[in-house]
Amino acid sequence: MKYRTAKALREMFIKFWEEKGSKHLPSFSLVPEDPSLLFTIAGMVPLKPYYLGIKEPEYPRVVTSQKCVRTNDIENVGRTARHHTFFEMLGNFSWGSYFKHEAITWAWEFLTERVGLDPERLYATIYKDDEEAYNVWHKDVGLPENKIFRFGQDDNYWFMGDTGPCGPCSEIYYDRGEKYSCGKPTCGVGCDCDRYMEIWNLVFTQFDRQKDGSMPLLPHKNIDTGMGLERLASVVQEVDTDYETDLFTPLIKHTCEKAGIKYGDNPKNDMAVRVIADHVRSVAFMLADGVLPSNDGPGYVLRRLLRRAVRFGKLLNFDGLFLCEYMPILIDIMGEPYRELITQRPVIEQIINLEEEKFNKTLKQGTELFDSEIASLKAKNITQIPGDVIFTLYDTFGFPPELTREMASEQNFTLDEEGFKAAMNEQKERARASSKQKKSALTGDIYTELENEFGATKFTGYEKANDTGKILALITSDGRVDSVTSGEFEIILDTTPFYAERGGEVGDIGTMTINGHAIKILNTIPHGKIIVHSARLDDKNEIKVGDEVLSSVDDERRSAIRRNHTATHLLHEALGRVLGRHVRQAGSLVNDMFLRFDFTHHSPMSDAEIAEAEKIINQEILNNVALDISEHSKEEAQALGAKALFDEKYGDVVRVVNVPEFSMELCGGLHVSRTGDIGAFKILREESIGSGTRRILATTGMNVLMLMQKLFALRNSLTALLMTDEDGLKDKAAALVDDLKTMKNQIQAAKLKELLENSERFLEREELDGILIQTGRFPDIQANMLRDIGDKARARPEPNIVILASLSTEDNSCQLCVMADDKAVNMGINAGVLVKEACAILGGKGGGRKNLAQGGGREGAKLEEALTKIRELVKSQLQK
């Protein structure tokens, strides 16, 4: 079987199905339209409306490589060979176009003829009564009867829900060989061990399950398949686990080098390495698709994964911020076809760094809790940490149990492992109950039911930060409940001042008060026309449906959000005036700390353009103009000249935000009353996020003051350090840089002189098949100096090769220079080939002529391996 990269397998799969008449659709977002799902968990999720008959498919046959995230068993990631949070699902789909015969025979064709899997090692499972599938496998494909297994409904039948489209499925298994077997006499297809691996599931959606259990035929017979790219790659690349495929190895390699460990030497270290590789992928892709860290929903999962990666980095003794180091590596692996990793890279890295910094503080709090608990237990002569404490450290503070165990052992404590497992199982049960209760929004979920029952939530937040309302519904992981006494849950009111996250503006947080008891509101999100408050009740006091509540928004945070939001409108107009009217908003994020504004423009903004935009905005702030906010029909708003934003969905009645004689936009968000309320505006960064699209990061209000104070403190420190005033600071710094360059050149010249005078002492010499090989290793010298040393060393009477390397003590990179005299070249030596192969080992590139070649790489630790490779190639070249 030919080795293929995961990228090649992905492209091969798409091309194969395109040849079969399928339309290739790019991967959909990780954030699904269905609010009952946190993430896209399979290739069919974005296509579900076509199976339900809600929408007619534009193409009858489709192929996708869908990015997916599943987080039901996060704690198993890193422990098993194939458990991931982020993965890619290769899928081909048909709606009334082709069915079992084509799906099965084409799958066989792809696996055996295109990929090259051994047919003798392939098996199929079918639903026990599916004779049609059996006949295709046995008669059309030619699979022997003893390689076709029949299983029941639990294994080989697929249901979309309690009612709706369903059908039997057929799974394709690959026998990886006896060495992967569990050794049990019963080991075979369907065993949990690693020998027989399921690689492809073909679902034949042909029935429509009714409430009474009957299953009439659907109008059309449909196909839905899924094959994990990671699994397929592990089979084709013939490696033991998914983590050893080229989708993971560059990430793992970086971690091992950073930690100074070797993968495979220590199970504990291996798990940490795998966790980091997996979670880095998930975090980057979530952020690229617009998921932001939060205490609820997808953002909570993102934060948890990021913190888990950081904590496992700490177990490997990583210091400081390190996750962003993986972005260039991940982009190398997956930047094509997932361009969002490239376009969103600045934001991804910014948020990762912010979250890492936050977690360092949280880590301190978790350590304090741990120390407090240890002191309390010691006072009681108890030497075992309770399971609920371990779970709190894990779930709230992101401490992996391995870390808690390590910290406990230092104090001669053990862990209540069974108590921790019980707490974990309770959490899983809550998650399972939640997934069962909150059905697909496409078939009518819990929020749709509430909207149908109560109508739209009345929002009063444009005018108020505090308001009273009545609880219409309470939702926990068990679904709708009549009362809550503690924990996290959701509240739906008839009236609320809390703004629900939309249009790039984050949702409100704050408190609700009932009979003197405070409920924390962690986030506010919309579901259709109802507003859902994510809440937490810390003390045990019952709240019930029907209770009257006083809602209080965190007004200080909201005021900062208002300032940043109105500033985006001013920025939009200012950019149009400075850069041209082609500028259009292409995305935004508004929170209490900063505003992010994406816009269409073909080139970077100059310093003068940035300064002019800032001047226009701050002048409008000084003008202290009152905003005029009103509601109109869409036609009226368009007649007024209001701008409509890039991806907003507008109703029949729209809200127009007008800054008189300056700007006018359609917007449903929160704004200041007067421009002067913004205080001040400062652009922090302007950068490219893709062809023709730029991004500005800016801030307002007190954040500008704090920034200016920080910069002035830095200026004062530098002027004192360099003994000059502000006007002379630039010249003084430039002079110091020039002096430093001169000193470096002098040092290099002196070093070169010494090396040339004593080159005999610095070079190792060996003879290989009639050629003298001279090798030198030097710290921190320039490439031109290597050539000068090589010229002198090469001037010997016998045929010779000179191999010179310069290792950087700063970043461990390596520069390589190989020179060969004419006699060596005539004997078959090609220095260009030697350097090219050696630099590949060093993680870089190189090449050149037969007599002189240069290159380098980032992985200087592999220099000796590279030198050994050069000697092997020299011998090979001489033999040829």
XYZ file of C-alpha atoms in Angstrom, residues 89-575:
487
model
C -15.235 13.616 8.613
C -15.085 12.604 4.965
C -18.622 12.126 3.697
C -20.620 11.532 0.536
C -24.358 12.233 0.498
C -27.257 11.599 -1.839
C -30.916 12.615 -1.775
C -32.840 10.346 -4.096
C -29.937 10.127 -6.543
C -28.131 6.865 -5.750
C -28.584 4.247 -3.043
C -27.142 1.054 -1.592
C -25.641 -0.491 -4.692
C -23.702 2.621 -5.678
C -22.784 3.626 -2.104
C -21.326 0.189 -1.334
C -19.644 -0.597 -4.644
C -18.152 2.889 -4.945
C -16.900 2.786 -1.358
C -15.209 -0.521 -2.157
C -13.753 0.945 -5.344
C -12.355 3.944 -3.479
C -10.769 1.912 -0.691
C -9.287 -0.867 -2.801
C -8.528 0.696 -6.189
C -7.809 4.328 -5.295
C -6.379 4.095 -1.784
C -4.962 0.613 -2.253
C -6.217 -1.180 0.866
C -5.809 -4.951 0.746
C -9.284 -6.419 -0.070
C -8.411 -9.492 1.994
C -8.258 -7.338 5.125
C -11.645 -5.649 4.662
C -14.878 -6.706 6.356
C -18.446 -5.376 6.337
C -21.244 -5.301 8.873
C -24.916 -4.913 7.970
C -28.237 -4.691 9.778
C -29.425 -8.220 10.513
C -32.431 -8.085 8.130
C -30.874 -5.987 5.351
C -30.774 -8.529 2.532
C -30.353 -5.824 -0.087
C -27.072 -4.683 1.474
C -25.974 -8.308 1.909
C -26.535 -9.064 -1.767
C -24.576 -6.004 -2.876
C -21.644 -6.927 -0.632
C -21.705 -10.630 -1.488
C -22.805 -10.748 -5.128
C -21.751 -7.383 -6.560
C -18.594 -6.683 -4.561
C -17.674 -10.348 -4.119
C -17.052 -10.222 -0.377
C -17.151 -13.761 1.044
C -20.036 -14.636 3.344
C -17.667 -15.137 6.296
C -16.584 -11.509 5.993
C -20.088 -10.064 6.230
C -21.445 -9.744 9.766
C -25.054 -9.106 10.772
C -25.771 -6.990 13.839
C -28.899 -5.637 15.502
C -30.437 -2.214 15.826
C -27.971 -0.959 18.465
C -25.018 -1.426 16.128
C -26.283 -1.143 12.568
C -29.316 1.096 12.526
C -29.350 4.882 12.554
C -32.073 7.180 13.908
C -32.133 10.983 13.633
C -34.459 11.230 16.640
C -37.474 9.648 18.275
C -39.286 10.261 15.005
C -38.177 11.113 11.494
C -35.740 9.762 8.874
C -33.882 6.586 9.768
C -32.473 3.465 8.196
C -30.003 0.590 8.387
C -26.296 1.120 7.974
C -23.286 -0.834 6.822
C -19.869 -0.369 8.397
C -16.562 -1.179 6.747
C -13.795 -2.620 8.951
C -10.073 -3.052 8.308
C -8.051 -5.853 9.899
C -4.842 -4.233 11.151
C -3.247 -7.543 12.047
C -2.858 -9.927 14.946
C -0.389 -7.721 16.843
C -3.262 -5.311 17.533
C -5.556 -8.036 18.861
C -6.741 -8.272 22.469
C -5.909 -11.985 22.299
C -9.323 -13.149 23.407
C -10.819 -16.172 21.583
C -13.843 -14.006 20.777
C -11.786 -11.271 19.119
C -13.319 -10.343 15.780
C -15.223 -7.646 13.936
C -17.034 -5.578 16.542
C -14.431 -6.216 19.271
C -13.333 -3.158 21.255
C -9.637 -3.794 20.676
C -7.536 -2.130 17.985
C -7.328 -5.035 15.541
C -10.555 -4.598 13.575
C -10.965 -0.882 12.974
C -14.178 0.652 11.707
C -13.186 3.141 9.013
C -16.394 3.973 7.136
C -20.098 4.000 8.001
C -22.643 3.942 5.172
C -26.136 4.955 6.306
C -29.124 4.105 4.117
C -31.836 6.580 5.132
C -35.004 5.082 3.666
C -37.686 5.039 6.406
C -39.674 7.658 8.338
C -40.283 6.562 11.925
C -43.667 7.641 13.290
C -44.782 8.222 16.876
C -46.542 4.843 16.880
C -43.303 3.095 15.903
C -44.313 2.375 12.313
C -41.748 3.132 9.622
C -43.176 3.922 6.177
C -40.787 4.560 3.297
C -39.509 8.080 2.707
C -40.387 9.703 -0.630
C -36.701 9.383 -1.591
C -33.982 6.970 -0.517
C -30.973 8.856 0.806
C -27.310 8.166 1.525
C -25.281 9.583 4.427
C -21.725 8.320 4.985
C -18.897 9.233 7.305
C -15.224 8.239 7.374
C -12.748 9.795 9.809
C -9.750 11.207 7.965
C -7.523 10.561 10.973
C -8.441 6.878 11.053
C -8.003 6.435 7.322
C -4.613 8.143 7.488
C -3.459 5.874 10.328
C -4.324 2.810 8.231
C -2.729 4.104 5.035
C 0.369 5.401 6.823
C 0.566 2.125 8.764
C 1.065 3.650 12.194
C -0.189 2.435 15.553
C -2.349 5.443 16.445
C -3.900 8.520 14.847
C -1.354 10.602 16.745
C 1.455 9.151 14.656
C -0.041 10.368 11.365
C 1.221 13.487 9.639
C -1.826 15.352 10.980
C -0.283 15.233 14.470
C 3.428 14.395 14.305
C 4.714 17.939 13.618
C 2.773 19.202 16.656
C 4.008 16.326 18.799
C 7.555 16.813 17.589
C 7.506 20.464 18.662
C 6.209 19.561 22.117
C 8.833 16.876 22.635
C 11.661 19.152 21.579
C 10.404 21.943 23.799
C 10.075 19.562 26.751
C 13.349 17.753 26.037
C 11.658 14.351 25.925
C 11.292 11.520 23.452
C 7.834 10.376 22.404
C 7.239 6.795 23.447
C 9.619 6.752 26.419
C 7.144 7.664 29.155
C 3.360 7.008 29.090
C 2.638 10.011 31.323
C 4.588 12.364 29.069
C 3.068 10.794 25.952
C -0.432 11.525 27.206
C 0.465 15.180 27.870
C 1.972 15.487 24.394
C -1.129 14.008 22.744
C -3.520 16.186 24.752
C -1.692 19.354 23.710
C -1.650 18.332 20.035
C -5.369 17.510 20.017
C -6.528 20.529 22.007
C -4.429 23.009 20.025
C -6.267 21.879 16.895
C -9.676 22.251 18.519
C -8.956 25.636 20.088
C -7.574 27.117 16.867
C -10.474 25.903 14.718
C -13.094 27.019 17.256
C -11.602 30.514 17.390
C -11.326 30.627 13.595
C -15.070 29.965 13.395
C -15.913 32.761 15.802
C -16.256 30.858 19.094
C -14.994 33.001 21.961
C -14.054 31.912 25.485
C -16.933 32.182 27.945
C -18.450 30.488 30.965
C -21.239 28.869 28.978
C -21.889 26.880 25.834
C -19.248 26.452 23.124
C -17.098 29.161 24.712
C -16.912 27.176 27.934
C -15.737 24.084 26.043
C -13.135 26.200 24.246
C -11.855 27.623 27.529
C -11.766 24.196 29.141
C -9.746 22.673 26.282
C -7.320 25.589 26.229
C -6.771 25.356 29.974
C -6.381 21.604 29.817
C -3.675 22.024 27.176
C -1.906 24.625 29.311
C -2.044 22.433 32.402
C -0.534 19.476 30.561
C 2.138 21.857 29.328
C 2.864 22.710 32.953
C 3.246 18.990 33.671
C 6.002 19.053 31.034
C 7.557 22.044 32.870
C 6.636 24.620 30.229
C 6.959 28.192 31.483
C 5.173 31.275 30.185
C 2.823 31.426 27.215
C 3.412 28.645 24.718
C 0.230 27.673 22.818
C 0.699 30.238 20.053
C 3.967 28.525 19.134
C 1.835 25.813 17.520
C -0.019 28.115 15.110
C 2.644 28.191 12.341
C 2.923 24.403 12.573
C -0.844 23.907 12.440
C -1.107 26.273 9.470
C 1.584 24.273 7.667
C -0.467 21.112 8.203
C -4.003 22.409 7.639
C -3.871 25.947 6.283
C -4.983 24.412 3.001
C -7.938 23.914 2.626
C -8.821 25.653 5.917
C -7.812 29.204 5.023
C -9.635 30.565 8.062
C -6.637 29.507 10.150
C -4.562 31.966 8.148
C -7.053 34.814 7.868
C -8.032 34.605 11.540
C -4.539 33.918 12.874
C -4.035 37.323 14.576
C -7.286 37.008 16.494
C -6.639 33.352 17.326
C -3.219 34.171 18.757
C -4.460 37.242 20.606
C -7.278 35.379 22.351
C -5.082 32.371 23.129
C -2.530 34.628 24.808
C -5.226 36.454 26.785
C -6.741 33.173 27.957
C -3.361 31.746 28.932
C -2.655 34.844 31.004
C -6.085 34.569 32.660
C -5.527 30.917 33.420
C -2.268 31.657 35.189
C -4.367 33.649 37.668
C -6.976 30.901 37.895
C -4.197 28.392 38.426
C -3.072 30.390 41.414
C -6.606 30.293 42.837
C -6.825 26.542 42.260
C -3.509 26.037 44.024
C -4.775 28.097 46.932
C -7.887 25.875 47.142
C -5.674 22.795 47.049
C -3.411 24.131 49.816
C -6.422 25.107 51.919
C -7.952 21.656 51.534
C -4.670 19.947 52.430
C -4.357 22.061 55.595
C -7.934 21.239 56.582
C -7.458 17.512 56.024
C -4.176 17.456 57.949
C -5.912 19.039 60.921
C -8.381 16.124 60.851
C -5.612 13.510 60.374
C -7.086 12.591 56.975
C -4.635 11.692 54.201
C -7.024 11.252 51.268
C -8.363 14.122 49.145
C -12.142 13.709 48.608
C -13.484 13.029 45.123
C -15.607 16.191 45.013
C -12.514 18.339 45.676
C -10.618 16.598 42.872
C -13.592 17.173 40.585
C -13.821 20.887 41.498
C -10.130 21.343 40.782
C -10.639 19.545 37.462
C -13.902 21.120 36.317
C -13.590 24.656 37.703
C -9.851 25.272 37.679
C -8.781 22.973 34.849
C -6.496 20.740 36.928
C -6.097 17.315 35.279
C -6.355 14.525 37.892
C -2.738 13.674 37.072
C -1.643 17.098 38.300
C -3.703 16.835 41.492
C -2.271 13.348 42.076
C 1.255 14.639 41.632
C 0.675 17.564 44.004
C -0.991 15.244 46.523
C 1.897 12.779 46.503
C 4.284 15.586 47.413
C 2.193 16.047 50.563
C 1.967 12.266 51.191
C -1.737 12.316 50.285
C -3.751 9.946 48.123
C -6.862 10.620 46.023
C -10.404 9.333 46.389
C -10.390 7.963 42.858
C -13.816 6.345 43.145
C -15.374 9.567 44.439
C -13.877 11.475 41.523
C -15.176 8.914 39.026
C -18.634 9.166 40.588
C -18.614 12.959 40.199
C -17.472 12.602 36.581
C -20.216 10.084 35.868
C -22.819 12.448 37.335
C -21.613 15.150 34.948
C -21.830 12.737 31.995
C -25.355 11.740 32.943
C -26.367 15.388 33.073
C -24.850 15.913 29.620
C -26.626 12.857 28.224
C -29.918 13.972 29.737
C -29.429 17.409 28.246
C -28.762 15.992 24.790
C -31.897 13.875 25.021
C -34.111 16.683 26.293
C -32.943 19.398 23.940
C -33.939 17.910 20.641
C -32.981 19.253 17.255
C -34.228 22.764 16.661
C -35.063 21.644 13.161
C -37.701 19.246 14.464
C -38.930 21.566 17.202
C -36.693 21.964 20.270
C -37.361 23.132 23.800
C -36.844 26.799 22.871
C -39.219 26.544 19.923
C -41.820 25.098 22.261
C -41.316 28.006 24.685
C -41.590 30.565 21.891
C -44.785 28.940 20.660
C -46.143 28.908 24.209
C -45.171 32.399 25.401
C -44.251 34.388 22.305
C -41.291 36.771 22.056
C -39.442 38.022 25.135
C -40.004 41.714 25.754
C -36.604 43.467 25.715
C -36.328 46.746 27.654
C -32.543 47.053 27.697
C -32.386 49.960 25.271
C -33.852 52.177 27.979
C -33.121 50.291 31.202
C -30.338 48.443 33.013
C -32.775 47.266 35.729
C -36.285 45.914 35.307
C -38.759 43.502 36.828
C -40.074 40.393 35.139
C -41.688 37.041 35.754
C -40.028 33.651 35.314
C -41.799 31.818 32.488
C -39.532 28.779 32.366
C -36.491 27.200 34.001
C -34.271 24.779 32.085
C -31.657 22.441 33.546
C -29.811 19.486 32.073
C -33.000 17.536 32.762
C -35.053 19.842 30.529
C -37.870 22.119 31.751
C -38.316 22.112 35.525
C -40.658 23.882 37.927
C -37.975 24.977 40.400
C -34.220 25.203 40.972
C -32.276 25.274 44.251
C -28.622 25.547 43.103
C -26.199 25.050 40.233
C -26.264 26.227 36.628
C -29.462 26.530 34.611
C -31.316 28.772 32.142
C -34.027 31.327 32.828
C -36.637 32.676 30.409
C -38.507 35.817 31.536
C -41.471 37.633 30.064
C -39.505 40.923 30.267
C -35.748 41.477 30.477
C -33.203 44.321 30.223
C -30.407 41.814 29.375
C -29.101 42.172 25.819
C -28.720 38.839 24.003
C -25.478 38.265 22.083
C -25.796 38.989 18.367
C -24.364 41.091 15.571
C -20.844 40.815 16.997
C -21.854 42.351 20.338
C -21.442 40.086 23.358
C -24.380 39.352 25.664
C -24.982 41.055 29.013
C -24.080 39.621 32.403
C -25.288 40.680 35.825
C -27.655 39.462 38.525
C -31.295 38.664 39.167
C -32.758 39.071 42.643
C -35.633 36.980 43.984
C -36.807 37.436 47.571
C -33.412 38.860 48.509
C -31.438 36.029 46.924
C -29.021 36.791 44.068
C -28.695 34.744 40.892
C -25.607 35.287 38.734
C -26.309 35.793 35.029
C -23.310 34.425 33.155
C -24.397 35.152 29.579
C -27.435 36.107 27.523
C -28.156 34.497 24.167
C -31.070 34.563 21.719
C -33.047 31.527 20.589
C -35.476 32.612 17.925
C -37.549 35.379 19.501
C -36.900 34.408 23.098
C -33.997 35.575 25.242
C -32.238 32.903 27.296
C -30.268 33.804 30.428
C -27.497 31.407 31.445
C -27.562 31.527 35.244
C -25.954 30.132 38.365
C -27.385 29.972 41.885
C -24.598 29.529 44.455
C -26.634 29.380 47.658
C -29.356 26.799 48.176
C -32.532 28.845 47.881
C -35.422 27.695 45.780
C -36.610 29.754 42.826
C -39.747 28.761 40.954
C -41.555 29.334 37.688
C -43.890 32.289 38.257
C -41.548 34.127 40.634
C -41.105 37.873 40.156
C -37.475 38.908 39.687
C -35.485 42.131 39.628
C -32.998 41.968 36.749
C -29.850 44.083 37.086
C -27.372 44.310 34.240
C -23.666 44.824 35.019
C -23.939 48.429 33.894
C -20.237 49.269 34.140
C -19.450 46.456 31.705
C -22.413 47.392 29.517
C -21.261 51.028 29.386
C -17.844 49.898 28.125
C -19.577 47.739 25.497
C -21.753 50.709 24.453
C -18.653 52.880 24.005
C -16.900 50.285 21.882
C -20.019 49.584 19.822
C -20.735 53.208 18.935
C -17.030 53.588 18.160
C -17.334 50.895 15.466
C -19.932 53.089 13.703
C -17.624 56.111 13.884
C -14.705 53.999 12.685
C -16.715 52.653 9.737
C -17.445 56.183 8.549
C -13.924 57.481 9.254
C -12.356 54.688 7.186
